[in-house]
Amino acid sequence: MPPRLKKTPQCSTNKQLVAAIDFGTAYSGHAFSSRGDFKNDPLKITAHKWSRDLLTLKTPTCALFDGTKKLIAFGHDAEKTFGELSANGAHQEHYFFERFKMQLYEKNDKTMIQDISGKELHAMYVFSKAIQYMQNHLLKELKDQDHDEISEEDINWVLTVPAIWDDSAKQFMRDAAEQAGIRSKNLTIALEPEAASMYCKKIQLVKLSEAKSDKEGFDIFSPGNQYLILDAGGGTVDITIHEVLTDDRIKELDKPTGGPWGGTYLDKEFFNILEECFGKDEFEKFKADDLSGYIELRKELEMKKRDIGSSTDKISLTVPPHLRSKCDTTRSEFAEYLICCARKDKLEFNESLIKKWYSKVCETIVDHVRYLLEKHKIETVLMVGGFSDSKFLQETMKKAFPNKTIVVPHDASLAVLKGAVLFGHNPSSIVSRVAKYTYGVNTSLPVEGGENVLDEKRIKIIGGVKYKTDVFSKHVTKGANLEFDKAQHEMVYLPLLTNQTTIRFRVYKSSIENPKYVDDPECRPLGYINVDIPDTSEGLDRKVRVRFIFGGTEIKVEGINEITGDVTSVKFDYYDCTEEGDRYLCKPAAVRKKQTVCLCNKCRDREGRVPFFKDREGEGKKGRKKKSKEVTHATEHAEASDPDSDQTLQFDCY
């Protein structure tokens, strides 16, 4: 069926407890705090310690499913169990997913994702089971800490997502959480850099390292100050510009930007070098025959990366036994930088290669940060996220911007997780955001006398009047300031037919400020909203107001019947859209058993296909003529007066 808008209740901020799940590319974690603790000490946040051996409050984002597709382990346990299965040759029927969050960013088709060996499962199933594991793990911890009096209805769940993700990926995570058992009314989506910004505002700023002085450390979050947040995670880098307002809330100054420049980018560069040294075929064979060895190699690399700085002269990694006889550094274009020791159990990378390795991704980040700093005249950069713990990235940033204040919290990798808890308690602390797109609905305009419409396919005759269709009726302009929970520009619509009982508004977004038609290349359909107008006694004089509200991190659209006062409040469900690059195309509509089809030319779409319409008598199948009942002409239009002009706008849902 086509994408639709679905009702999604607002999450209450008055719950007894806020529980946050930071579902990261490389590492994930959860944390919580009670409403009472938040009021008394906002930083009293409990984060789970996943391993006594590793100094981390996060666990690897790895999920292990057995042959029946049942989740049997997550995190460190998944790595360990799969390694043991692989060593015994008993892993072939299992599914091992690691760092699979990036597949939502990289893949056009979000239906299926691949595990480490190329086997596929439904993406929604994998993500929902992983979130369910984190949810149950946190609930167990609450029980272990004698919080038995707190029920699941008393918890506001917060799930983090990168700010640069498209709307469909964000909606995917929301729906995955709902399938995991988290009720929509108890769920809040938090943008990662915003969460980190909230946390850094709360912590004692004297603990922030790298501030030029204690005074400057406190001044960073003084009212009126502006700063750039560099959220460098495992997969993506999110960059946002914030300003602190006089009421201590935060205003976004520019839309989030960034790219896939996180820490895992370095892993790709590293493994490309290994493929050259050992031969691509041999390396692929090693991964297939010794997956446990491959996982151990990745874990060792992850540990080494944390300590690499610009002054590091070399690093060495253990060569798995399967590859030792195949090591030949001369096959690599970086042969002069590599040393394979006599026993071939160690492979050394010298200083020049390390710098080449890191510089590629770090320079991409620096170039983008430089552009934003110059654009907004910003003096302070706040570095958060796991990759911000990298000494090399920190040193590169300080060298590139010697006259700027570079601030790195002592627990940069936890800023998003703990900030998500704070956001759950007070989501209105982000007072406004910047619109990433232009938003509106499709309309029809009467063709004026002498007007030349180049595309005749846009012309429709309705009630004896000639209209051009698919005109973009704008409600929100790209780059506009979107205040928290405040309705944007409203438009008033009227039905075109006296017996019309529903108006369907199709909603679109556009990457340009002033789109002309909804089918322009820059426009994407998001879904639709149906507003009922059952009382036909007023004929055409039945006003319906439509408005967009950006109160949280998602889009809400409201349609108000002015006669009854009834409000249809909905959020978007993007599931029934496919993606082509950044384009979302509707899938063919599912055929319902009881539908009536109008076969007149007015009701055919541009390809001549016949649509189905709801709430009509009779049955029919697409393309098959009916000989029985005469069908009603199924138009769904609206008319509106634009308060800013004398022009009459006509809504058309074709």
XYZ file of C-alpha atoms in Angstrom:
654
model
C 0.000 0.000 0.000
C 1.165 3.615 -0.402
C 2.812 5.460 2.470
C 0.359 6.818 4.975
C 0.293 9.075 7.993
C -0.303 7.314 11.260
C -1.502 8.564 14.597
C 1.323 8.741 17.112
C 0.596 9.941 20.664
C 2.943 12.439 22.261
C 5.251 11.029 24.893
C 4.714 12.426 28.344
C 7.683 14.038 30.101
C 6.147 13.416 33.542
C 7.073 9.759 33.778
C 8.727 8.477 36.931
C 11.826 7.400 35.045
C 13.636 8.167 31.766
C 15.525 5.306 30.124
C 17.782 6.039 27.128
C 19.164 3.618 24.555
C 22.111 4.888 22.548
C 22.165 2.495 19.614
C 25.531 3.278 18.039
C 27.343 1.990 14.971
C 30.271 0.476 16.858
C 29.048 0.527 20.471
C 25.707 0.734 22.246
C 24.603 1.389 25.805
C 21.712 2.330 28.032
C 21.241 4.645 30.992
C 18.443 5.940 33.187
C 17.511 8.417 35.896
C 14.388 9.016 37.963
C 12.325 12.173 37.870
C 13.283 12.894 41.463
C 17.003 12.497 40.792
C 16.725 14.751 37.742
C 15.183 17.521 39.830
C 17.750 17.211 42.620
C 20.860 16.313 40.621
C 20.416 16.128 36.815
C 23.776 14.395 36.407
C 22.820 11.478 38.654
C 22.497 9.140 35.695
C 23.052 5.396 35.936
C 24.811 3.807 32.951
C 25.326 0.058 32.817
C 28.849 -1.360 33.091
C 28.987 -4.026 30.422
C 32.388 -5.506 31.183
C 34.687 -5.494 34.175
C 37.690 -6.134 31.956
C 37.112 -3.167 29.620
C 36.845 0.400 30.846
C 33.677 1.123 28.946
C 30.018 1.715 29.696
C 29.084 0.487 26.232
C 29.062 -2.858 24.484
C 29.801 -3.664 20.820
C 26.785 -3.333 18.541
C 26.790 -7.013 17.586
C 23.781 -9.332 17.384
C 23.888 -13.116 17.048
C 20.905 -15.099 15.751
C 20.723 -18.873 15.577
C 19.525 -20.953 12.623
C 15.892 -20.386 13.629
C 16.519 -16.618 13.531
C 16.218 -16.268 17.277
C 18.438 -13.656 18.948
C 20.713 -15.585 21.302
C 23.370 -13.023 22.225
C 24.220 -9.322 21.960
C 27.354 -7.240 22.472
C 30.439 -8.817 24.054
C 28.522 -12.066 24.548
C 27.653 -12.187 20.846
C 31.297 -11.712 19.868
C 32.464 -14.378 22.292
C 29.766 -16.927 21.408
C 30.185 -16.473 17.677
C 33.956 -16.757 18.003
C 33.584 -20.081 19.790
C 31.089 -21.331 17.197
C 33.392 -20.272 14.393
C 36.426 -21.954 15.964
C 34.468 -25.218 16.103
C 33.044 -24.827 12.605
C 29.515 -24.647 13.996
C 28.639 -21.127 12.865
C 27.399 -21.660 9.305
C 23.699 -21.594 10.188
C 24.028 -18.581 12.481
C 23.638 -14.898 11.634
C 26.202 -12.498 13.090
C 25.490 -8.790 12.550
C 27.989 -6.146 13.570
C 27.931 -2.384 13.010
C 24.695 -2.859 11.112
C 23.336 0.577 11.993
C 25.323 2.105 9.113
C 23.354 0.013 6.649
C 20.402 2.340 7.286
C 22.586 5.230 6.100
C 24.312 3.485 3.210
C 21.635 1.231 1.715
C 18.960 2.451 -0.655
C 16.737 -0.509 0.125
C 16.165 -0.766 3.877
C 14.284 -4.054 3.619
C 17.157 -6.542 4.034
C 20.597 -6.286 5.632
C 23.596 -8.607 5.443
C 25.477 -10.284 8.251
C 29.242 -10.766 8.385
C 29.139 -13.667 5.920
C 26.618 -12.136 3.508
C 23.471 -13.896 4.750
C 20.405 -11.663 4.901
C 17.607 -10.998 7.351
C 14.884 -8.384 7.373
C 16.312 -5.119 8.696
C 13.261 -4.398 10.818
C 13.520 -7.789 12.486
C 17.217 -7.365 13.324
C 16.867 -3.832 14.665
C 13.712 -4.528 16.664
C 15.272 -7.592 18.315
C 18.434 -5.659 19.168
C 16.415 -2.815 20.705
C 14.265 -5.341 22.557
C 17.403 -6.879 24.031
C 18.578 -3.465 25.284
C 15.124 -2.733 26.686
C 14.898 -6.022 28.570
C 18.487 -5.685 29.791
C 17.705 -2.279 31.280
C 14.453 -3.495 32.845
C 16.364 -6.334 34.489
C 18.876 -3.855 35.870
C 16.051 -1.779 37.323
C 14.688 -4.878 39.019
C 18.130 -5.818 40.334
C 18.409 -2.333 41.852
C 15.078 -2.752 43.679
C 13.027 -0.507 41.383
C 10.174 -3.008 41.409
C 7.625 -0.255 41.977
C 8.276 1.165 38.495
C 6.166 -0.349 35.736
C 6.875 -0.052 32.028
C 4.086 2.548 31.795
C 6.104 4.705 34.212
C 9.081 4.871 31.824
C 9.763 7.391 29.080
C 12.058 5.626 26.606
C 14.507 7.678 24.536
C 16.184 6.324 21.411
C 19.069 8.208 19.789
C 19.537 8.724 16.039
C 22.067 10.743 13.992
C 20.789 14.202 13.088
C 21.875 13.820 9.442
C 19.750 10.715 8.884
C 16.845 11.165 6.513
C 13.293 11.113 7.820
C 12.641 7.538 6.695
C 15.617 6.172 8.647
C 14.459 8.020 11.776
C 10.953 6.644 11.328
C 12.432 3.188 10.805
C 14.099 3.360 14.232
C 10.866 4.539 15.870
C 8.918 1.672 14.355
C 11.659 -0.808 15.270
C 11.351 0.352 18.879
C 7.581 -0.072 18.721
C 7.963 -3.590 17.345
C 10.372 -4.258 20.189
C 7.539 -3.581 22.600
C 8.016 0.099 23.439
C 4.673 1.856 23.144
C 4.691 4.913 20.922
C 3.260 7.150 23.644
C 6.233 6.200 25.838
C 8.885 6.795 23.163
C 10.966 9.880 22.337
C 13.485 10.183 19.508
C 16.602 12.233 20.375
C 19.080 13.616 17.860
C 22.578 12.645 18.929
C 24.355 16.042 18.754
C 21.469 17.727 20.587
C 21.643 15.173 23.380
C 25.403 15.664 23.664
C 24.968 19.433 23.770
C 22.496 19.152 26.649
C 24.853 16.920 28.613
C 27.852 19.194 28.155
C 25.787 22.152 29.338
C 25.002 20.303 32.554
C 28.369 18.881 33.496
C 30.815 20.857 35.604
C 32.645 22.785 32.942
C 35.871 22.915 34.912
C 36.160 19.218 34.018
C 36.100 19.968 30.309
C 39.600 19.398 29.014
C 41.308 21.639 26.484
C 39.450 24.847 27.366
C 41.976 27.713 27.342
C 41.006 28.681 30.878
C 38.437 27.867 33.519
C 36.656 31.148 32.792
C 36.382 30.368 29.100
C 35.139 26.921 29.978
C 32.212 28.458 31.857
C 31.641 31.096 29.169
C 30.996 28.479 26.491
C 27.419 27.987 27.661
C 26.688 31.545 28.741
C 23.550 33.142 27.235
C 24.203 34.480 23.758
C 27.187 32.234 23.079
C 27.299 30.109 19.968
C 29.240 26.905 19.431
C 29.690 24.087 16.931
C 29.016 20.515 18.062
C 31.180 17.921 16.354
C 29.585 14.575 17.150
C 32.086 12.076 15.742
C 30.800 8.567 16.286
C 31.662 5.164 14.963
C 29.724 5.520 11.734
C 28.701 9.110 11.077
C 29.888 12.598 11.931
C 27.024 14.954 12.875
C 27.758 18.678 12.972
C 25.312 21.193 14.426
C 25.469 24.900 15.387
C 23.805 25.929 18.655
C 23.185 29.162 20.529
C 22.410 29.444 24.258
C 19.380 31.649 24.944
C 18.729 33.833 27.978
C 16.356 31.248 29.468
C 19.178 28.661 29.249
C 17.496 26.797 26.418
C 19.203 25.961 23.112
C 18.475 27.268 19.633
C 19.689 25.531 16.474
C 21.272 27.988 14.017
C 21.788 25.770 10.975
C 20.486 22.441 9.767
C 22.604 19.415 10.809
C 25.249 18.356 8.308
C 27.982 15.715 8.147
C 28.675 12.382 6.544
C 29.936 8.796 6.958
C 33.295 9.935 8.349
C 33.275 8.133 11.701
C 35.796 5.784 13.233
C 34.714 2.796 11.144
C 35.932 4.671 8.056
C 39.458 4.095 9.359
C 38.752 0.381 9.654
C 37.869 0.235 5.973
C 41.159 1.887 5.064
C 43.059 -0.523 7.278
C 41.424 -3.649 5.883
C 42.012 -2.437 2.334
C 45.736 -2.448 3.135
C 45.503 -5.944 4.605
C 43.796 -7.202 1.454
C 46.692 -5.842 -0.567
C 49.302 -7.456 1.679
C 47.721 -10.888 1.790
C 45.853 -10.853 -1.498
C 42.121 -10.178 -1.703
C 41.209 -13.813 -2.352
C 43.334 -15.053 0.547
C 41.906 -12.431 2.890
C 38.328 -13.311 1.945
C 39.168 -16.980 2.490
C 40.570 -16.096 5.905
C 37.325 -14.315 6.845
C 35.289 -17.317 5.715
C 37.476 -19.976 7.395
C 38.441 -18.146 10.570
C 35.755 -15.657 11.484
C 36.827 -15.714 15.120
C 40.327 -14.656 14.072
C 38.864 -11.882 11.935
C 36.773 -10.604 14.842
C 39.800 -10.659 17.158
C 41.750 -8.670 14.574
C 39.032 -6.030 14.493
C 38.924 -5.851 18.283
C 42.707 -5.407 18.477
C 42.531 -2.633 15.901
C 39.803 -0.891 17.892
C 41.973 -0.882 21.006
C 45.019 0.415 19.117
C 43.071 3.251 17.491
C 42.310 4.860 20.839
C 45.965 5.605 21.572
C 47.143 6.670 18.112
C 48.211 10.306 18.039
C 50.115 12.498 15.613
C 53.387 11.586 17.357
C 52.846 7.806 17.198
C 55.814 6.379 15.263
C 54.379 2.923 14.611
C 51.731 0.399 15.572
C 51.860 -3.369 15.316
C 49.006 -5.828 14.932
C 48.967 -9.577 15.400
C 48.727 -11.489 12.121
C 46.234 -14.377 12.455
C 47.863 -17.831 11.944
C 45.842 -18.451 8.765
C 47.543 -15.499 7.090
C 51.129 -15.679 8.283
C 52.388 -17.711 5.351
C 50.668 -15.347 2.914
C 52.118 -12.062 4.154
C 53.756 -10.199 1.289
C 53.945 -6.462 1.852
C 55.377 -5.858 -1.613
C 51.881 -6.372 -3.037
C 50.680 -3.201 -1.318
C 51.031 0.276 -2.755
C 52.127 1.181 0.778
C 54.912 -1.435 0.841
C 57.531 1.076 1.974
C 55.498 1.796 5.111
C 54.918 -1.836 6.152
C 57.112 -4.301 8.007
C 56.222 -7.953 8.457
C 58.445 -9.374 11.203
C 60.601 -12.485 10.667
C 58.094 -14.823 12.300
C 55.329 -13.100 10.321
C 53.143 -12.962 13.409
C 53.262 -9.157 13.550
C 52.607 -6.522 10.919
C 53.945 -3.040 11.643
C 52.633 0.205 10.206
C 55.069 3.122 10.367
C 54.373 6.777 11.125
C 53.910 7.902 7.509
C 51.221 5.318 6.825
C 49.402 6.085 10.071
C 49.247 9.763 9.137
C 48.105 8.915 5.624
C 45.531 6.568 7.071
C 44.067 9.133 9.500
C 44.560 12.287 7.481
C 42.116 11.289 4.769
C 39.126 11.164 7.091
C 40.320 13.884 9.496
C 40.883 16.382 6.687
C 37.353 15.760 5.414
C 36.021 16.621 8.868
C 38.288 19.656 9.199
C 37.264 21.065 5.814
C 33.594 20.813 6.683
C 34.094 22.331 10.140
C 36.126 25.196 8.648
C 33.307 26.041 6.252
C 30.746 26.176 9.076
C 32.988 28.160 11.433
C 33.559 30.790 8.758
C 29.900 30.860 7.773
C 28.664 31.468 11.325
C 31.715 33.209 12.850
C 31.891 30.577 15.586
C 34.794 30.542 18.063
C 34.140 27.298 19.962
C 34.056 23.650 18.893
C 32.625 21.013 21.217
C 33.874 17.515 20.355
C 31.751 14.551 21.464
C 31.209 10.934 20.410
C 33.502 7.916 20.500
C 35.743 9.033 17.621
C 36.318 12.353 19.424
C 38.305 10.354 21.980
C 40.885 9.828 19.210
C 44.048 11.717 20.058
C 44.839 12.062 16.373
C 41.516 13.750 15.598
C 41.838 16.039 18.613
C 45.361 17.069 17.655
C 44.356 17.588 14.032
C 41.504 19.881 15.083
C 43.726 21.946 17.397
C 46.358 22.307 14.715
C 43.797 23.295 12.075
C 42.094 25.861 14.350
C 44.771 27.278 16.683
C 42.711 30.392 17.426
C 39.530 28.525 18.298
C 38.531 26.958 21.591
C 38.426 23.181 21.139
C 36.512 21.536 23.991
C 36.528 17.766 24.648
C 34.564 16.402 27.636
C 36.437 13.825 29.690
C 33.761 11.248 28.765
C 33.065 12.324 25.180
C 31.884 8.844 24.192
C 29.104 8.960 26.824
C 27.874 12.491 26.111
C 25.149 11.297 23.727
C 23.921 8.506 26.013
C 23.701 10.626 29.155
C 22.428 13.616 27.205
C 19.605 11.462 25.862
C 18.444 10.897 29.451
C 18.430 14.660 30.062
C 16.552 15.224 26.804
C 13.908 12.719 27.861
C 13.274 14.711 31.022
C 13.147 18.055 29.212
C 12.727 17.840 25.408
C 11.611 21.483 25.230
C 15.146 22.581 26.157
C 15.808 22.597 22.408
C 13.649 25.646 21.723
C 13.953 25.678 17.930
C 15.428 23.869 14.950
C 16.144 24.791 11.345
C 13.989 23.254 8.622
C 16.022 20.875 6.466
C 13.403 20.940 3.716
C 10.477 22.896 2.344
C 7.186 21.226 3.284
C 3.724 21.498 1.804
C 0.778 19.782 0.117
C -0.263 19.432 -3.497
C -2.811 21.900 -4.830
C -4.559 22.900 -8.045
C -4.836 26.419 -9.431
C -7.451 27.660 -11.876
C -5.910 28.418 -15.245
C -6.190 32.151 -15.822
C -7.286 33.527 -19.148
C -4.361 33.619 -21.546
C -2.112 31.557 -19.236
C 0.000 29.066 -21.155
C 0.443 25.759 -19.342
C 3.298 23.962 -21.077
C 2.406 20.509 -19.798
C -1.150 19.698 -20.864
C -1.112 16.611 -18.652
C -1.383 18.960 -15.661
C -4.748 20.240 -16.865
C -7.974 18.831 -15.430
C -11.549 20.016 -15.867
C -13.490 19.970 -12.580
C -17.024 21.278 -12.437
C -16.522 22.972 -15.747
C -13.421 24.854 -14.537
C -9.950 24.294 -15.952
C -7.227 23.677 -13.352
C -3.502 23.009 -13.431
C -2.700 20.296 -10.918
C 0.237 19.151 -8.802
C 1.100 22.693 -7.701
C 3.203 22.774 -4.498
C 1.328 24.632 -1.744
C 4.066 25.649 0.676
C 3.623 25.559 4.449
C 7.262 25.599 5.632
C 10.304 27.001 3.817
C 13.701 25.329 3.897
C 15.960 27.136 6.386
C 13.040 28.525 8.399
C 13.260 28.674 12.170
C 10.928 26.057 13.652
C 9.968 26.918 17.217
C 9.227 24.106 19.623
C 5.604 22.932 19.491
C 4.520 25.994 17.525
C 2.373 25.595 14.424
C 3.889 26.898 11.220
C 2.054 28.841 8.504
C -1.534 27.578 8.304
C -3.513 27.222 5.102
C -7.314 27.132 4.943
C -8.969 24.746 2.480
C -12.533 24.259 1.249
C -14.043 21.298 -0.583
C -14.762 21.585 -4.290
C -17.783 19.293 -4.155
C -20.906 19.920 -2.093
C -21.269 16.220 -1.241
C -17.606 15.704 -0.347
C -17.121 14.110 3.079
C -13.330 13.787 3.245
C -10.414 15.900 2.095
C -7.166 14.074 1.535
C -4.030 16.184 1.819
C -0.907 14.705 0.258
C 2.229 15.933 2.001
C 5.554 16.616 0.277
C 9.026 17.839 1.078
C 11.454 19.608 -1.256
C 15.184 20.293 -1.136
C 14.682 23.803 -2.626
C 13.017 26.847 -1.089
C 10.335 27.512 -3.679
C 9.256 24.371 -5.510
C 6.700 24.886 -8.260
C 5.155 21.451 -8.662
C 5.108 18.433 -6.359
C 6.536 16.200 -9.082
C 9.626 18.360 -9.607
C 12.890 16.378 -9.207
C 13.601 18.044 -5.864
C 10.279 16.963 -4.312
C 9.525 13.775 -2.402
C 6.124 12.474 -1.269
C 5.881 11.767 2.457
C 2.338 10.511 2.830
C -1.160 11.865 3.288
C -3.653 12.936 5.895
C -7.430 12.493 5.620
C -9.638 15.118 7.285
C -13.315 14.182 7.616
C -15.991 16.770 6.797
C -19.136 14.606 7.111
C -21.688 17.393 7.485
C -22.490 18.509 3.935
C -25.241 20.999 4.891
C -22.889 23.956 4.401
C -21.987 22.813 0.902
C -18.666 24.312 -0.212
C -18.341 26.612 2.785
C -16.640 24.113 5.106
C -13.197 25.288 6.174
C -10.361 22.919 7.001
C -7.110 24.291 8.389
C -3.836 22.422 7.849
C -0.648 23.122 9.764
C 2.758 21.564 10.373
C 4.197 21.290 13.884
C 7.835 20.466 14.620
C 7.593 20.068 18.379
C 10.034 17.193 18.644
C 12.440 15.501 16.290
C 9.666 14.331 13.962
C 7.050 15.996 11.799
C 3.456 16.297 12.961
C 0.641 17.494 10.695
C -2.750 18.632 11.955
C -5.977 19.032 10.038
C -8.752 20.955 11.797
C -12.410 20.895 10.810
C -13.486 24.436 11.738
C -17.174 23.553 11.940
C -16.803 20.734 14.464
C -13.420 21.636 15.937
C -12.231 18.058 15.402
C -8.452 17.761 15.056
C -6.735 15.002 13.120
C -3.195 14.815 14.497
C -0.761 12.503 12.786
C 2.899 11.659 12.262
C 4.517 10.046 9.284
C 4.911 6.371 8.441
C 7.469 5.994 5.654
C 7.413 2.232 5.391
C 5.627 1.946 2.125
C 8.108 4.090 0.271
C 11.134 2.872 -1.629
C 14.296 4.868 -1.943
C 16.229 5.758 -5.044
C 19.183 7.783 -3.895
C 17.421 10.395 -1.759
C 14.133 9.952 -3.672
C 11.126 8.239 -2.134
C 8.751 6.639 -4.580
C 5.384 5.163 -3.678
C 4.944 1.437 -4.110
C 1.846 0.222 -5.979
C -1.254 0.382 -3.808
C -2.509 -2.855 -2.339
C -5.916 -3.843 -3.777
C -8.680 -3.938 -1.185
C -11.533 -6.372 -1.672
C -14.299 -3.779 -1.529
C -13.338 -0.781 -3.630
C -15.038 1.143 -6.377
C -13.108 2.285 -9.404
C -13.995 5.262 -11.556
C -13.031 4.603 -15.168
C -13.477 8.115 -16.516
C -10.445 9.878 -17.948
C -10.539 12.496 -15.199
C -9.779 9.862 -12.613
C -6.967 8.122 -14.462
C -3.452 9.056 -13.501
C -0.830 10.283 -15.929
C 0.110 6.784 -17.013
C -3.551 5.979 -17.670
C -3.820 3.703 -14.639
C -7.094 3.484 -12.775
C -7.079 4.370 -9.042
C -9.284 2.889 -6.342
C -11.334 5.008 -4.007
C -12.656 4.363 -0.527
C -16.179 4.669 0.817
C -18.008 3.881 -2.397
C -20.499 1.102 -3.028
C -19.725 -1.905 -5.158
C -16.664 -3.932 -5.963
C -14.194 -3.810 -8.790
C -10.674 -4.700 -9.826
C -8.125 -2.465 -11.442
C -8.619 -2.162 -15.177
C -11.811 -4.269 -15.162
C -15.005 -2.481 -16.152
C -18.081 -2.823 -13.996
C -21.408 -3.503 -15.614
C -23.519 -3.278 -12.473
C -23.798 -0.120 -10.404
C -22.976 3.319 -11.683
C -20.024 4.623 -9.713
C -19.750 8.068 -8.185
C -17.152 10.374 -9.684
C -14.468 10.049 -6.982
C -12.758 13.415 -6.797
C -11.145 14.629 -3.599
C -10.329 18.308 -3.882
C -10.231 21.398 -1.754
C -10.218 25.104 -2.281
C -8.354 27.640 -0.190
C -7.788 31.356 -0.059
C -4.201 32.420 0.476
C -4.245 35.254 3.056
C -1.088 36.694 1.505
C -2.483 37.084 -2.007
C -5.655 37.407 -4.039
C -4.965 34.049 -5.650
C -7.316 31.134 -5.040
C -5.618 27.826 -4.246
C -7.281 24.559 -5.152
C -6.347 21.310 -3.441
C -6.101 18.260 -5.681
C -5.293 14.780 -4.443
C -4.785 13.048 -7.784
